[in-house]
PDB file of N, CA, C and O in Angstrom:
ATOM      1  N   MET H  15      93.882 106.606  97.755  1.00 93.00           N
ATOM      2  CA  MET H  15      94.781 105.590  98.253  1.00 93.00           C
ATOM      3  C   MET H  15      95.040 104.509  97.196  1.00 93.00           C
ATOM      4  O   MET H  15      96.139 104.008  97.096  1.00 93.00           O
ATOM      5  N   LYS H  16      94.026 104.193  96.411  1.00 94.00           N
ATOM      6  CA  LYS H  16      94.183 103.135  95.409  1.00 94.00           C
ATOM      7  C   LYS H  16      95.313 103.462  94.434  1.00 94.00           C
ATOM      8  O   LYS H  16      96.145 102.592  94.137  1.00 94.00           O
ATOM      9  N   GLU H  17      95.353 104.679  93.950  1.00 95.00           N
ATOM     10  CA  GLU H  17      96.398 105.047  92.984  1.00 95.00           C
ATOM     11  C   GLU H  17      97.780 105.059  93.634  1.00 95.00           C
ATOM     12  O   GLU H  17      98.773 104.711  92.994  1.00 95.00           O
ATOM     13  N   GLU H  18      97.840 105.445  94.903  1.00 96.00           N
ATOM     14  CA  GLU H  18      99.119 105.419  95.622  1.00 96.00           C
ATOM     15  C   GLU H  18      99.624 103.981  95.756  1.00 96.00           C
ATOM     16  O   GLU H  18     100.799 103.704  95.493  1.00 96.00           O
ATOM     17  N   ILE H  19      98.731 103.066  96.114  1.00 95.00           N
ATOM     18  CA  ILE H  19      99.116 101.655  96.233  1.00 95.00           C
ATOM     19  C   ILE H  19      99.496 101.103  94.866  1.00 95.00           C
ATOM     20  O   ILE H  19     100.486 100.390  94.729  1.00 95.00           O
ATOM     21  N   ARG H  20      98.726 101.441  93.844  1.00 94.00           N
ATOM     22  CA  ARG H  20      99.051 100.983  92.483  1.00 94.00           C
ATOM     23  C   ARG H  20     100.465 101.428  92.091  1.00 94.00           C
ATOM     24  O   ARG H  20     101.261 100.642  91.602  1.00 94.00           O
ATOM     25  N   SER H  21     100.759 102.684  92.326  1.00 95.00           N
ATOM     26  CA  SER H  21     102.063 103.219  91.970  1.00 95.00           C
ATOM     27  C   SER H  21     103.186 102.504  92.713  1.00 95.00           C
ATOM     28  O   SER H  21     104.198 102.122  92.117  1.00 95.00           O
ATOM     29  N   LEU H  22     103.005 102.317  94.005  1.00 93.00           N
ATOM     30  CA  LEU H  22     104.009 101.608  94.816  1.00 93.00           C
ATOM     31  C   LEU H  22     104.257 100.200  94.278  1.00 93.00           C
ATOM     32  O   LEU H  22     105.405  99.779  94.109  1.00 93.00           O
ATOM     33  N   LEU H  23     103.161  99.487  94.037  1.00 94.00           N
ATOM     34  CA  LEU H  23     103.287  98.085  93.635  1.00 94.00           C
ATOM     35  C   LEU H  23     103.757  97.931  92.194  1.00 94.00           C
ATOM     36  O   LEU H  23     104.487  96.984  91.885  1.00 94.00           O
ATOM     37  N   GLU H  24     103.393  98.850  91.323  1.00 94.00           N
ATOM     38  CA  GLU H  24     103.877  98.778  89.940  1.00 94.00           C
ATOM     39  C   GLU H  24     105.382  99.025  89.871  1.00 94.00           C
ATOM     40  O   GLU H  24     106.068  98.449  89.035  1.00 94.00           O
ATOM     41  N   GLN H  25     105.899  99.892  90.743  1.00 94.00           N
ATOM     42  CA  GLN H  25     107.348 100.099  90.803  1.00 94.00           C
ATOM     43  C   GLN H  25     108.039  98.857  91.340  1.00 94.00           C
ATOM     44  O   GLN H  25     109.109  98.477  90.874  1.00 94.00           O
ATOM     45  N   LEU H  26     107.414  98.227  92.320  1.00 92.00           N
ATOM     46  CA  LEU H  26     107.973  97.046  92.962  1.00 92.00           C
ATOM     47  C   LEU H  26     107.936  95.818  92.047  1.00 92.00           C
ATOM     48  O   LEU H  26     108.906  95.067  91.960  1.00 92.00           O
ATOM     49  N   LEU H  27     106.805  95.631  91.381  1.00 93.00           N
ATOM     50  CA  LEU H  27     106.587  94.449  90.536  1.00 93.00           C
ATOM     51  C   LEU H  27     106.067  94.883  89.167  1.00 93.00           C
ATOM     52  O   LEU H  27     104.880  94.734  88.857  1.00 93.00           O
ATOM     53  N   PRO H  28     106.952  95.418  88.317  1.00 94.00           N
ATOM     54  CA  PRO H  28     106.504  95.998  87.046  1.00 94.00           C
ATOM     55  C   PRO H  28     105.879  95.011  86.058  1.00 94.00           C
ATOM     56  O   PRO H  28     105.160  95.423  85.151  1.00 94.00           O
ATOM     57  N   LEU H  29     106.114  93.719  86.207  1.00 91.00           N
ATOM     58  CA  LEU H  29     105.570  92.750  85.261  1.00 91.00           C
ATOM     59  C   LEU H  29     104.188  92.226  85.649  1.00 91.00           C
ATOM     60  O   LEU H  29     103.567  91.489  84.894  1.00 91.00           O
ATOM     61  N   VAL H  30     103.708  92.623  86.818  1.00 92.00           N
ATOM     62  CA  VAL H  30     102.409  92.141  87.296  1.00 92.00           C
ATOM     63  C   VAL H  30     101.301  93.075  86.814  1.00 92.00           C
ATOM     64  O   VAL H  30     101.427  94.288  86.876  1.00 92.00           O
ATOM     65  N   ASP H  31     100.214  92.483  86.331  1.00 91.00           N
ATOM     66  CA  ASP H  31      99.044  93.256  85.890  1.00 91.00           C
ATOM     67  C   ASP H  31      98.134  93.500  87.088  1.00 91.00           C
ATOM     68  O   ASP H  31      97.379  92.625  87.499  1.00 91.00           O
ATOM     69  N   PHE H  32      98.215  94.705  87.657  1.00 91.00           N
ATOM     70  CA  PHE H  32      97.421  95.018  88.834  1.00 91.00           C
ATOM     71  C   PHE H  32      95.969  95.349  88.495  1.00 91.00           C
ATOM     72  O   PHE H  32      95.182  95.636  89.388  1.00 91.00           O
ATOM     73  N   ASP H  33      95.602  95.281  87.231  1.00 90.00           N
ATOM     74  CA  ASP H  33      94.207  95.437  86.826  1.00 90.00           C
ATOM     75  C   ASP H  33      93.514  94.082  86.718  1.00 90.00           C
ATOM     76  O   ASP H  33      92.311  94.013  86.480  1.00 90.00           O
ATOM     77  N   SER H  34      94.264  93.024  86.908  1.00 89.00           N
ATOM     78  CA  SER H  34      93.725  91.678  86.780  1.00 89.00           C
ATOM     79  C   SER H  34      92.812  91.331  87.951  1.00 89.00           C
ATOM     80  O   SER H  34      93.029  91.748  89.078  1.00 89.00           O
ATOM     81  N   ASP H  35      91.777  90.547  87.661  1.00 90.00           N
ATOM     82  CA  ASP H  35      90.925  90.005  88.721  1.00 90.00           C
ATOM     83  C   ASP H  35      91.452  88.650  89.187  1.00 90.00           C
ATOM     84  O   ASP H  35      90.784  87.953  89.950  1.00 90.00           O
ATOM     85  N   PHE H  36      92.635  88.300  88.723  1.00 90.00           N
ATOM     86  CA  PHE H  36      93.287  87.049  89.121  1.00 90.00           C
ATOM     87  C   PHE H  36      94.682  87.351  89.627  1.00 90.00           C
ATOM     88  O   PHE H  36      95.634  86.622  89.356  1.00 90.00           O
ATOM     89  N   LEU H  37      94.796  88.437  90.383  1.00 90.00           N
ATOM     90  CA  LEU H  37      96.090  88.899  90.872  1.00 90.00           C
ATOM     91  C   LEU H  37      96.817  87.815  91.650  1.00 90.00           C
ATOM     92  O   LEU H  37      98.019  87.595  91.468  1.00 90.00           O
ATOM     93  N   PHE H  38      96.110  87.112  92.525  1.00 89.00           N
ATOM     94  CA  PHE H  38      96.731  86.074  93.358  1.00 89.00           C
ATOM     95  C   PHE H  38      97.445  85.041  92.492  1.00 89.00           C
ATOM     96  O   PHE H  38      98.534  84.583  92.839  1.00 89.00           O
ATOM     97  N   ALA H  39      96.851  84.695  91.358  1.00 89.00           N
ATOM     98  CA  ALA H  39      97.429  83.690  90.465  1.00 89.00           C
ATOM     99  C   ALA H  39      98.695  84.197  89.771  1.00 89.00           C
ATOM    100  O   ALA H  39      99.538  83.404  89.360  1.00 89.00           O
ATOM    101  N   GLU H  40      98.838  85.509  89.654  1.00 87.00           N
ATOM    102  CA  GLU H  40     100.001  86.079  88.980  1.00 87.00           C
ATOM    103  C   GLU H  40     101.219  86.220  89.890  1.00 87.00           C
ATOM    104  O   GLU H  40     102.313  86.488  89.424  1.00 87.00           O
ATOM    105  N   LEU H  41     101.011  86.061  91.192  1.00 91.00           N
ATOM    106  CA  LEU H  41     102.082  86.323  92.148  1.00 91.00           C
ATOM    107  C   LEU H  41     102.718  85.041  92.648  1.00 91.00           C
ATOM    108  O   LEU H  41     102.035  84.057  92.920  1.00 91.00           O
ATOM    109  N   ASP H  42     104.043  85.077  92.789  1.00 91.00           N
ATOM    110  CA  ASP H  42     104.727  83.990  93.456  1.00 91.00           C
ATOM    111  C   ASP H  42     104.948  84.394  94.908  1.00 91.00           C
ATOM    112  O   ASP H  42     104.562  85.482  95.332  1.00 91.00           O
ATOM    113  N   SER H  43     105.568  83.520  95.692  1.00 90.00           N
ATOM    114  CA  SER H  43     105.732  83.807  97.119  1.00 90.00           C
ATOM    115  C   SER H  43     106.584  85.046  97.362  1.00 90.00           C
ATOM    116  O   SER H  43     106.329  85.807  98.297  1.00 90.00           O
ATOM    117  N   LEU H  44     107.576  85.272  96.516  1.00 92.00           N
ATOM    118  CA  LEU H  44     108.403  86.473  96.683  1.00 92.00           C
ATOM    119  C   LEU H  44     107.613  87.739  96.389  1.00 92.00           C
ATOM    120  O   LEU H  44     107.760  88.751  97.074  1.00 92.00           O
ATOM    121  N   GLY H  45     106.762  87.695  95.394  1.00 93.00           N
ATOM    122  CA  GLY H  45     105.920  88.848  95.073  1.00 93.00           C
ATOM    123  C   GLY H  45     104.954  89.153  96.198  1.00 93.00           C
ATOM    124  O   GLY H  45     104.755  90.319  96.568  1.00 93.00           O
ATOM    125  N   ILE H  46     104.353  88.115  96.750  1.00 93.00           N
ATOM    126  CA  ILE H  46     103.414  88.301  97.863  1.00 93.00           C
ATOM    127  C   ILE H  46     104.143  88.881  99.073  1.00 93.00           C
ATOM    128  O   ILE H  46     103.670  89.824  99.705  1.00 93.00           O
ATOM    129  N   THR H  47     105.311  88.333  99.375  1.00 93.00           N
ATOM    130  CA  THR H  47     106.097  88.832 100.505  1.00 93.00           C
ATOM    131  C   THR H  47     106.486  90.293 100.291  1.00 93.00           C
ATOM    132  O   THR H  47     106.404  91.107 101.213  1.00 93.00           O
ATOM    133  N   ALA H  48     106.887  90.633  99.087  1.00 94.00           N
ATOM    134  CA  ALA H  48     107.265  92.016  98.778  1.00 94.00           C
ATOM    135  C   ALA H  48     106.076  92.960  98.967  1.00 94.00           C
ATOM    136  O   ALA H  48     106.229  94.058  99.511  1.00 94.00           O
ATOM    137  N   ILE H  49     104.902  92.537  98.542  1.00 95.00           N
ATOM    138  CA  ILE H  49     103.697  93.356  98.715  1.00 95.00           C
ATOM    139  C   ILE H  49     103.396  93.549 100.199  1.00 95.00           C
ATOM    140  O   ILE H  49     103.145  94.665 100.655  1.00 95.00           O
ATOM    141  N   LEU H  50     103.424  92.467 100.962  1.00 95.00           N
ATOM    142  CA  LEU H  50     103.161  92.562 102.398  1.00 95.00           C
ATOM    143  C   LEU H  50     104.130  93.519 103.080  1.00 95.00           C
ATOM    144  O   LEU H  50     103.725  94.379 103.865  1.00 95.00           O
ATOM    145  N   MET H  51     105.406  93.373 102.786  1.00 95.00           N
ATOM    146  CA  MET H  51     106.422  94.212 103.420  1.00 95.00           C
ATOM    147  C   MET H  51     106.262  95.678 103.020  1.00 95.00           C
ATOM    148  O   MET H  51     106.352  96.577 103.860  1.00 95.00           O
ATOM    149  N   THR H  52     106.021  95.923 101.754  1.00 96.00           N
ATOM    150  CA  THR H  52     105.890  97.295 101.254  1.00 96.00           C
ATOM    151  C   THR H  52     104.674  97.994 101.849  1.00 96.00           C
ATOM    152  O   THR H  52     104.774  99.125 102.323  1.00 96.00           O
ATOM    153  N   LEU H  53     103.526  97.319 101.832  1.00 97.00           N
ATOM    154  CA  LEU H  53     102.318  97.933 102.374  1.00 97.00           C
ATOM    155  C   LEU H  53     102.403  98.104 103.888  1.00 97.00           C
ATOM    156  O   LEU H  53     101.935  99.106 104.430  1.00 97.00           O
ATOM    157  N   SER H  54     103.012  97.143 104.568  1.00 97.00           N
ATOM    158  CA  SER H  54     103.197  97.252 106.022  1.00 97.00           C
ATOM    159  C   SER H  54     104.026  98.475 106.367  1.00 97.00           C
ATOM    160  O   SER H  54     103.665  99.259 107.254  1.00 97.00           O
ATOM    161  N   LYS H  55     105.122  98.634 105.651  1.00 96.00           N
ATOM    162  CA  LYS H  55     106.021  99.756 105.919  1.00 96.00           C
ATOM    163  C   LYS H  55     105.369 101.090 105.538  1.00 96.00           C
ATOM    164  O   LYS H  55     105.426 102.058 106.294  1.00 96.00           O
ATOM    165  N   GLN H  56     104.743 101.143 104.391  1.00 96.00           N
ATOM    166  CA  GLN H  56     104.150 102.385 103.890  1.00 96.00           C
ATOM    167  C   GLN H  56     103.043 102.898 104.808  1.00 96.00           C
ATOM    168  O   GLN H  56     102.923 104.093 105.045  1.00 96.00           O
ATOM    169  N   TYR H  57     102.219 101.991 105.319  1.00 97.00           N
ATOM    170  CA  TYR H  57     101.047 102.404 106.084  1.00 97.00           C
ATOM    171  C   TYR H  57     101.156 102.135 107.583  1.00 97.00           C
ATOM    172  O   TYR H  57     100.219 102.415 108.331  1.00 97.00           O
ATOM    173  N   GLY H  58     102.280 101.590 108.025  1.00 96.00           N
ATOM    174  CA  GLY H  58     102.478 101.342 109.450  1.00 96.00           C
ATOM    175  C   GLY H  58     101.496 100.338 110.021  1.00 96.00           C
ATOM    176  O   GLY H  58     101.005 100.482 111.133  1.00 96.00           O
ATOM    177  N   ILE H  59     101.199  99.309 109.229  1.00 96.00           N
ATOM    178  CA  ILE H  59     100.248  98.280 109.656  1.00 96.00           C
ATOM    179  C   ILE H  59     100.957  96.930 109.698  1.00 96.00           C
ATOM    180  O   ILE H  59     102.027  96.755 109.116  1.00 96.00           O
ATOM    181  N   ASP H  60     100.346  96.000 110.397  1.00 94.00           N
ATOM    182  CA  ASP H  60     100.881  94.645 110.468  1.00 94.00           C
ATOM    183  C   ASP H  60     100.135  93.751 109.493  1.00 94.00           C
ATOM    184  O   ASP H  60      98.953  93.466 109.693  1.00 94.00           O
ATOM    185  N   LEU H  61     100.825  93.343 108.446  1.00 95.00           N
ATOM    186  CA  LEU H  61     100.274  92.375 107.504  1.00 95.00           C
ATOM    187  C   LEU H  61     101.042  91.079 107.713  1.00 95.00           C
ATOM    188  O   LEU H  61     102.260  91.074 107.731  1.00 95.00           O
ATOM    189  N   GLU H  62     100.311  89.990 107.865  1.00 90.00           N
ATOM    190  CA  GLU H  62     100.935  88.717 108.190  1.00 90.00           C
ATOM    191  C   GLU H  62     100.522  87.650 107.191  1.00 90.00           C
ATOM    192  O   GLU H  62      99.663  87.884 106.341  1.00 90.00           O
ATOM    193  N   SER H  63     101.108  86.493 107.345  1.00 89.00           N
ATOM    194  CA  SER H  63     100.822  85.410 106.401  1.00 89.00           C
ATOM    195  C   SER H  63      99.337  85.041 106.398  1.00 89.00           C
ATOM    196  O   SER H  63      98.812  84.618 105.370  1.00 89.00           O
ATOM    197  N   GLU H  64      98.644  85.229 107.528  1.00 94.00           N
ATOM    198  CA  GLU H  64      97.206  84.929 107.579  1.00 94.00           C
ATOM    199  C   GLU H  64      96.401  85.851 106.665  1.00 94.00           C
ATOM    200  O   GLU H  64      95.269  85.534 106.305  1.00 94.00           O
ATOM    201  N   ASP H  65      96.973  86.998 106.335  1.00 95.00           N
ATOM    202  CA  ASP H  65      96.285  87.947 105.459  1.00 95.00           C
ATOM    203  C   ASP H  65      96.399  87.562 103.984  1.00 95.00           C
ATOM    204  O   ASP H  65      95.724  88.150 103.139  1.00 95.00           O
ATOM    205  N   VAL H  66      97.248  86.614 103.690  1.00 94.00           N
ATOM    206  CA  VAL H  66      97.459  86.195 102.301  1.00 94.00           C
ATOM    207  C   VAL H  66      96.409  85.151 101.939  1.00 94.00           C
ATOM    208  O   VAL H  66      96.565  83.962 102.175  1.00 94.00           O
ATOM    209  N   THR H  67      95.317  85.652 101.393  1.00 92.00           N
ATOM    210  CA  THR H  67      94.236  84.782 100.937  1.00 92.00           C
ATOM    211  C   THR H  67      93.855  85.187  99.523  1.00 92.00           C
ATOM    212  O   THR H  67      94.085  86.337  99.123  1.00 92.00           O
ATOM    213  N   PRO H  68      93.284  84.272  98.767  1.00 91.00           N
ATOM    214  CA  PRO H  68      92.824  84.658  97.429  1.00 91.00           C
ATOM    215  C   PRO H  68      91.835  85.817  97.471  1.00 91.00           C
ATOM    216  O   PRO H  68      91.812  86.652  96.580  1.00 91.00           O
ATOM    217  N   LYS H  69      91.025  85.900  98.521  1.00 93.00           N
ATOM    218  CA  LYS H  69      90.065  86.999  98.648  1.00 93.00           C
ATOM    219  C   LYS H  69      90.788  88.339  98.812  1.00 93.00           C
ATOM    220  O   LYS H  69      90.430  89.321  98.171  1.00 93.00           O
ATOM    221  N   ASN H  70      91.811  88.391  99.671  1.00 94.00           N
ATOM    222  CA  ASN H  70      92.538  89.642  99.911  1.00 94.00           C
ATOM    223  C   ASN H  70      93.439  90.032  98.750  1.00 94.00           C
ATOM    224  O   ASN H  70      93.753  91.204  98.577  1.00 94.00           O
ATOM    225  N   PHE H  71      93.867  89.055  97.972  1.00 92.00           N
ATOM    226  CA  PHE H  71      94.772  89.310  96.851  1.00 92.00           C
ATOM    227  C   PHE H  71      94.086  89.082  95.509  1.00 92.00           C
ATOM    228  O   PHE H  71      94.750  88.839  94.508  1.00 92.00           O
ATOM    229  N   LYS H  72      92.761  89.191  95.480  1.00 94.00           N
ATOM    230  CA  LYS H  72      92.029  88.966  94.223  1.00 94.00           C
ATOM    231  C   LYS H  72      92.389  90.004  93.181  1.00 94.00           C
ATOM    232  O   LYS H  72      92.632  89.696  92.024  1.00 94.00           O
ATOM    233  N   ASN H  73      92.409  91.278  93.594  1.00 93.00           N
ATOM    234  CA  ASN H  73      92.711  92.367  92.676  1.00 93.00           C
ATOM    235  C   ASN H  73      93.190  93.567  93.486  1.00 93.00           C
ATOM    236  O   ASN H  73      93.294  93.495  94.714  1.00 93.00           O
ATOM    237  N   LEU H  74      93.455  94.651  92.821  1.00 94.00           N
ATOM    238  CA  LEU H  74      93.957  95.837  93.498  1.00 94.00           C
ATOM    239  C   LEU H  74      92.939  96.364  94.510  1.00 94.00           C
ATOM    240  O   LEU H  74      93.300  96.772  95.618  1.00 94.00           O
ATOM    241  N   ASP H  75      91.656  96.339  94.155  1.00 95.00           N
ATOM    242  CA  ASP H  75      90.620  96.812  95.083  1.00 95.00           C
ATOM    243  C   ASP H  75      90.614  96.003  96.379  1.00 95.00           C
ATOM    244  O   ASP H  75      90.421  96.559  97.460  1.00 95.00           O
ATOM    245  N   SER H  76      90.816  94.701  96.281  1.00 95.00           N
ATOM    246  CA  SER H  76      90.821  93.879  97.497  1.00 95.00           C
ATOM    247  C   SER H  76      92.051  94.165  98.350  1.00 95.00           C
ATOM    248  O   SER H  76      91.979  94.121  99.580  1.00 95.00           O
ATOM    249  N   LEU H  77      93.176  94.489  97.732  1.00 95.00           N
ATOM    250  CA  LEU H  77      94.362  94.889  98.498  1.00 95.00           C
ATOM    251  C   LEU H  77      94.126  96.216  99.208  1.00 95.00           C
ATOM    252  O   LEU H  77      94.504  96.382 100.378  1.00 95.00           O
ATOM    253  N   VAL H  78      93.482  97.157  98.527  1.00 96.00           N
ATOM    254  CA  VAL H  78      93.156  98.453  99.138  1.00 96.00           C
ATOM    255  C   VAL H  78      92.211  98.229 100.321  1.00 96.00           C
ATOM    256  O   VAL H  78      92.386  98.822 101.387  1.00 96.00           O
ATOM    257  N   ALA H  79      91.233  97.356 100.153  1.00 97.00           N
ATOM    258  CA  ALA H  79      90.292  97.058 101.240  1.00 97.00           C
ATOM    259  C   ALA H  79      91.023  96.437 102.431  1.00 97.00           C
ATOM    260  O   ALA H  79      90.727  96.765 103.583  1.00 97.00           O
ATOM    261  N   LEU H  80      91.988  95.568 102.161  1.00 97.00           N
ATOM    262  CA  LEU H  80      92.788  94.959 103.226  1.00 97.00           C
ATOM    263  C   LEU H  80      93.550  96.032 103.997  1.00 97.00           C
ATOM    264  O   LEU H  80      93.540  96.049 105.234  1.00 97.00           O
ATOM    265  N   VAL H  81      94.196  96.932 103.293  1.00 97.00           N
ATOM    266  CA  VAL H  81      94.945  98.014 103.945  1.00 97.00           C
ATOM    267  C   VAL H  81      93.995  98.869 104.776  1.00 97.00           C
ATOM    268  O   VAL H  81      94.294  99.202 105.931  1.00 97.00           O
ATOM    269  N   ASN H  82      92.838  99.202 104.239  1.00 97.00           N
ATOM    270  CA  ASN H  82      91.869 100.014 104.983  1.00 97.00           C
ATOM    271  C   ASN H  82      91.380  99.302 106.245  1.00 97.00           C
ATOM    272  O   ASN H  82      91.237  99.934 107.301  1.00 97.00           O
ATOM    273  N   ARG H  83      91.131  97.993 106.152  1.00 96.00           N
ATOM    274  CA  ARG H  83      90.715  97.229 107.334  1.00 96.00           C
ATOM    275  C   ARG H  83      91.795  97.265 108.410  1.00 96.00           C
ATOM    276  O   ARG H  83      91.510  97.461 109.589  1.00 96.00           O
ATOM    277  N   LYS H  84      93.041  97.065 107.984  1.00 96.00           N
ATOM    278  CA  LYS H  84      94.151  97.066 108.939  1.00 96.00           C
ATOM    279  C   LYS H  84      94.340  98.448 109.563  1.00 96.00           C
ATOM    280  O   LYS H  84      94.638  98.556 110.753  1.00 96.00           O
ATOM    281  N   LEU H  85      94.159  99.497 108.778  1.00 96.00           N
ATOM    282  CA  LEU H  85      94.248 100.853 109.321  1.00 96.00           C
ATOM    283  C   LEU H  85      93.132 101.102 110.333  1.00 96.00           C
ATOM    284  O   LEU H  85      93.360 101.706 111.390  1.00 96.00           O
ATOM    285  N   ASP H  86      91.921 100.624 110.031  1.00 95.00           N
ATOM    286  CA  ASP H  86      90.800 100.774 110.952  1.00 95.00           C
ATOM    287  C   ASP H  86      91.061 100.006 112.251  1.00 95.00           C
ATOM    288  O   ASP H  86      90.770 100.498 113.335  1.00 95.00           O
ATOM    289  N   GLU H  87      91.613  98.779 112.140  1.00 93.00           N
ATOM    290  CA  GLU H  87      91.933  97.987 113.323  1.00 93.00           C
ATOM    291  C   GLU H  87      92.989  98.690 114.173  1.00 93.00           C
ATOM    292  O   GLU H  87      92.889  98.716 115.401  1.00 93.00           O
ATOM    293  N   LYS H  88      93.988  99.253 113.504  1.00 91.00           N
ATOM    294  CA  LYS H  88      95.044  99.968 114.225  1.00 91.00           C
ATOM    295  C   LYS H  88      94.472 101.183 114.958  1.00 91.00           C
ATOM    296  O   LYS H  88      94.798 101.442 116.113  1.00 91.00           O
ATOM    297  N   LYS H  89      93.598 101.907 114.275  1.00 92.00           N
ATOM    298  CA  LYS H  89      92.977 103.093 114.858  1.00 92.00           C
ATOM    299  C   LYS H  89      92.123 102.700 116.073  1.00 92.00           C
ATOM    300  O   LYS H  89      92.169 103.346 117.120  1.00 92.00           O
ATOM    301  N   ALA H  90      91.344 101.631 115.938  1.00 91.00           N
ATOM    302  CA  ALA H  90      90.481 101.173 117.038  1.00 91.00           C
ATOM    303  C   ALA H  90      91.324 100.708 118.218  1.00 91.00           C
ATOM    304  O   ALA H  90      90.997 100.998 119.379  1.00 91.00           O
ATOM    305  N   ALA H  91      92.425 100.031 117.948  1.00 88.00           N
ATOM    306  CA  ALA H  91      93.300  99.541 119.025  1.00 88.00           C
ATOM    307  C   ALA H  91      93.956 100.693 119.771  1.00 88.00           C
ATOM    308  O   ALA H  91      94.169 100.621 120.980  1.00 88.00           O
ATOM    309  N   SER H  92      94.274 101.756 119.060  1.00 87.00           N
ATOM    310  CA  SER H  92      94.927 102.891 119.701  1.00 87.00           C
ATOM    311  C   SER H  92      93.957 103.713 120.549  1.00 87.00           C
ATOM    312  O   SER H  92      94.366 104.470 121.416  1.00 87.00           O
ATOM    313  N   GLN H  93      92.661 103.541 120.313  1.00 85.00           N
ATOM    314  CA  GLN H  93      91.649 104.271 121.084  1.00 85.00           C
ATOM    315  C   GLN H  93      91.264 103.538 122.364  1.00 85.00           C
ATOM    316  O   GLN H  93      90.608 104.099 123.215  1.00 85.00           O
ATOM    317  N   ASP H  94      91.650 102.271 122.455  1.00 71.00           N
ATOM    318  CA  ASP H  94      91.328 101.482 123.659  1.00 71.00           C
ATOM    319  C   ASP H  94      92.188 101.872 124.832  1.00 71.00           C
ATOM    320  O   ASP H  94      93.261 102.276 124.802  1.00 71.00           O
TER     321      ASP H  94
END
């Protein structure tokens, strides 16, 4: 999943270094919004402004972890 997300985001934002541990600092509000919209659409999850934290946007691994958490929440909600 990490490489799939990397590929998606590198196409979307080619000037951003997704290997950086300071990803949040490299993004402006439009970049963050584009990431949220792209990942939401790609994985069928709800990403909202509350999800935009330095912890969730620290690096590519933290974005992958965010997507996995949201997928797990969606799966758990559908089983209820």
